[in-house]
mmCIF file of C-alpha atoms in Angstrom:
data_model
loop_
_atom_site.group_PDB
_atom_site.id
_atom_site.type_symbol
_atom_site.label_atom_id
_atom_site.label_comp_id
_atom_site.label_asym_id
_atom_site.label_seq_id
_atom_site.Cartn_x
_atom_site.Cartn_y
_atom_site.Cartn_z
ATOM 1 C CA UNK O 1 -16.979 -11.236 6.131
ATOM 2 C CA UNK O 2 -17.376 -13.387 3.029
ATOM 3 C CA UNK O 3 -15.361 -16.570 2.586
ATOM 4 C CA UNK O 4 -13.284 -14.859 -0.118
ATOM 5 C CA UNK O 5 -12.758 -11.814 2.096
ATOM 6 C CA UNK O 6 -11.501 -14.051 4.897
ATOM 7 C CA UNK O 7 -9.253 -15.908 2.448
ATOM 8 C CA UNK O 8 -7.713 -12.579 1.398
ATOM 9 C CA UNK O 9 -7.041 -11.646 5.025
ATOM 10 C CA UNK O 10 -5.543 -15.080 5.748
ATOM 11 C CA UNK O 11 -3.235 -14.993 2.704
ATOM 12 C CA UNK O 12 -2.134 -11.443 3.524
ATOM 13 C CA UNK O 13 -1.239 -12.619 7.046
ATOM 14 C CA UNK O 14 0.886 -15.466 5.627
ATOM 15 C CA UNK O 15 2.640 -12.982 3.352
ATOM 16 C CA UNK O 16 3.294 -10.695 6.318
ATOM 17 C CA UNK O 17 4.927 -13.569 8.174
ATOM 18 C CA UNK O 18 6.914 -14.369 5.009
ATOM 19 C CA UNK O 19 8.229 -10.776 4.921
ATOM 20 C CA UNK O 20 9.094 -10.952 8.649
ATOM 21 C CA UNK O 21 10.959 -14.221 8.125
ATOM 22 C CA UNK O 22 12.994 -12.775 5.260
ATOM 23 C CA UNK O 23 13.798 -9.527 7.078
ATOM 24 C CA UNK O 24 14.984 -11.362 10.200
ATOM 25 C CA UNK O 25 16.462 -14.412 8.405
ATOM 26 C CA UNK O 26 14.173 -16.494 10.596
ATOM 27 C CA UNK O 27 14.302 -19.949 9.007
ATOM 28 C CA UNK O 28 11.912 -21.328 11.621
ATOM 29 C CA UNK O 29 9.218 -18.788 10.775
ATOM 30 C CA UNK O 30 9.743 -19.289 7.049
ATOM 31 C CA UNK O 31 9.460 -23.042 7.594
ATOM 32 C CA UNK O 32 5.986 -22.427 9.019
ATOM 33 C CA UNK O 33 4.722 -20.464 5.988
ATOM 34 C CA UNK O 34 6.177 -22.752 3.315
ATOM 35 C CA UNK O 35 4.818 -26.225 2.623
ATOM 36 C CA UNK O 36 7.621 -28.789 3.163
ATOM 37 C CA UNK O 37 7.397 -29.799 -0.519
ATOM 38 C CA UNK O 38 7.564 -26.234 -1.862
ATOM 39 C CA UNK O 39 10.033 -25.295 -4.590
ATOM 40 C CA UNK O 40 11.824 -22.075 -5.504
ATOM 41 C CA UNK O 41 12.943 -21.053 -8.986
ATOM 42 C CA UNK O 42 14.653 -18.084 -10.619
ATOM 43 C CA UNK O 43 16.386 -17.044 -13.805
ATOM 44 C CA UNK O 44 17.665 -13.728 -12.395
ATOM 45 C CA UNK O 45 21.268 -14.475 -13.280
ATOM 46 C CA UNK O 46 20.611 -15.968 -16.724
ATOM 47 C CA UNK O 47 20.234 -19.680 -16.007
ATOM 48 C CA UNK O 48 17.408 -21.557 -14.348
ATOM 49 C CA UNK O 49 18.160 -22.183 -10.693
ATOM 50 C CA UNK O 50 15.866 -24.241 -8.471
ATOM 51 C CA UNK O 51 15.978 -25.072 -4.792
ATOM 52 C CA UNK O 52 13.902 -27.114 -2.378
ATOM 53 C CA UNK O 53 12.717 -25.543 0.865
ATOM 54 C CA UNK O 54 15.042 -27.379 3.292
ATOM 55 C CA UNK O 55 18.088 -26.293 1.262
ATOM 56 C CA UNK O 56 16.847 -22.707 0.993
ATOM 57 C CA UNK O 57 16.092 -22.498 4.713
ATOM 58 C CA UNK O 58 19.702 -23.540 5.423
ATOM 59 C CA UNK O 59 20.918 -20.672 3.230
ATOM 60 C CA UNK O 60 18.588 -18.182 4.939
ATOM 61 C CA UNK O 61 19.651 -19.286 8.440
ATOM 62 C CA UNK O 62 23.326 -18.648 7.623
ATOM 63 C CA UNK O 63 23.071 -15.176 6.138
ATOM 64 C CA UNK O 64 23.194 -11.850 7.925
ATOM 65 C CA UNK O 65 19.687 -10.475 8.274
ATOM 66 C CA UNK O 66 18.551 -7.164 6.811
ATOM 67 C CA UNK O 67 17.243 -6.361 10.317
ATOM 68 C CA UNK O 68 20.711 -6.688 11.836
ATOM 69 C CA UNK O 69 22.066 -4.282 9.210
ATOM 70 C CA UNK O 70 19.304 -1.758 9.881
ATOM 71 C CA UNK O 71 18.007 -1.922 6.312
ATOM 72 C CA UNK O 72 14.758 -0.206 5.461
ATOM 73 C CA UNK O 73 11.861 -2.544 4.774
ATOM 74 C CA UNK O 74 10.395 -2.228 1.300
ATOM 75 C CA UNK O 75 7.829 -5.024 1.635
ATOM 76 C CA UNK O 76 4.843 -4.714 -0.649
ATOM 77 C CA UNK O 77 1.950 -6.955 -1.585
ATOM 78 C CA UNK O 78 1.370 -5.966 -5.202
ATOM 79 C CA UNK O 79 -1.550 -8.316 -5.832
ATOM 80 C CA UNK O 80 -3.364 -11.411 -4.626
ATOM 81 C CA UNK O 81 -5.534 -13.457 -6.991
ATOM 82 C CA UNK O 82 -7.610 -16.503 -6.146
ATOM 83 C CA UNK O 83 -8.285 -19.525 -8.315
ATOM 84 C CA UNK O 84 -10.625 -20.858 -5.637
ATOM 85 C CA UNK O 85 -10.998 -20.798 -1.868
ATOM 86 C CA UNK O 86 -8.008 -23.178 -1.767
ATOM 87 C CA UNK O 87 -5.534 -21.665 -4.254
ATOM 88 C CA UNK O 88 -3.997 -18.224 -4.585
ATOM 89 C CA UNK O 89 -1.231 -16.418 -6.433
ATOM 90 C CA UNK O 90 0.481 -13.393 -4.911
ATOM 91 C CA UNK O 91 2.918 -10.953 -6.457
ATOM 92 C CA UNK O 92 5.082 -9.324 -3.806
ATOM 93 C CA UNK O 93 8.239 -7.236 -3.606
ATOM 94 C CA UNK O 94 10.895 -6.826 -0.945
ATOM 95 C CA UNK O 95 14.506 -5.721 -0.695
ATOM 96 C CA UNK O 96 17.447 -7.630 0.741
ATOM 97 C CA UNK O 97 20.756 -5.838 0.596
ATOM 98 C CA UNK O 98 21.246 -4.243 -2.818
ATOM 99 C CA UNK O 99 18.582 -6.435 -4.459
ATOM 100 C CA UNK O 100 14.915 -5.660 -5.064
ATOM 101 C CA UNK O 101 13.059 -8.957 -5.375
ATOM 102 C CA UNK O 102 9.797 -9.583 -7.197
ATOM 103 C CA UNK O 103 8.277 -12.875 -6.054
ATOM 104 C CA UNK O 104 5.393 -14.766 -7.614
ATOM 105 C CA UNK O 105 4.103 -16.904 -4.769
ATOM 106 C CA UNK O 106 1.624 -19.754 -5.191
ATOM 107 C CA UNK O 107 -0.313 -20.701 -2.082
ATOM 108 C CA UNK O 108 -2.580 -23.604 -1.223
ATOM 109 C CA UNK O 109 -5.042 -23.994 1.615
ATOM 110 C CA UNK O 110 -4.940 -27.383 3.278
ATOM 111 C CA UNK O 111 -7.214 -27.999 6.274
ATOM 112 C CA UNK O 112 -7.806 -24.233 6.693
ATOM 113 C CA UNK O 113 -4.049 -23.529 6.726
ATOM 114 C CA UNK O 114 -2.558 -21.414 3.906
ATOM 115 C CA UNK O 115 0.994 -22.391 2.927
ATOM 116 C CA UNK O 116 3.363 -21.293 0.171
ATOM 117 C CA UNK O 117 3.843 -24.168 -2.291
ATOM 118 C CA UNK O 118 5.994 -22.391 -4.910
ATOM 119 C CA UNK O 119 8.039 -19.221 -5.278
ATOM 120 C CA UNK O 120 9.305 -17.976 -8.635
ATOM 121 C CA UNK O 121 11.377 -14.866 -8.229
ATOM 122 C CA UNK O 122 13.688 -12.408 -9.910
ATOM 123 C CA UNK O 123 15.733 -9.509 -8.654
ATOM 124 C CA UNK O 124 17.281 -6.340 -9.906
ATOM 125 C CA UNK O 125 19.957 -4.261 -8.284
ATOM 126 C CA UNK O 126 18.828 -1.161 -6.410
ATOM 127 C CA UNK O 127 20.717 2.048 -7.210
#
């Protein structure tokens, strides 16, 4: 496999763990896929809202998981693009409750370990 092919596989695996963490509200797992200095941002509700990873993980740990409610998983990797063997941008979608999220996830590879460094997201209500 080429270096770029392996990078694609590695990033897709991180995104799979990201989806698992969201579906199960597993803050520990999400803490492994996000870089500790990562940031989240959205304007879904009209104003810019930002959050650091420790604060977001606290929110995730306290909410009821989609898994516990028996929700269907709608996880999808829409695209993965590479700027180099050390940077990538993924567009993904998933559903939590009545919201369908579109996430733009920036990843960096540090010492052969891919981590999410930024997440910009929006959601729309599912009918």
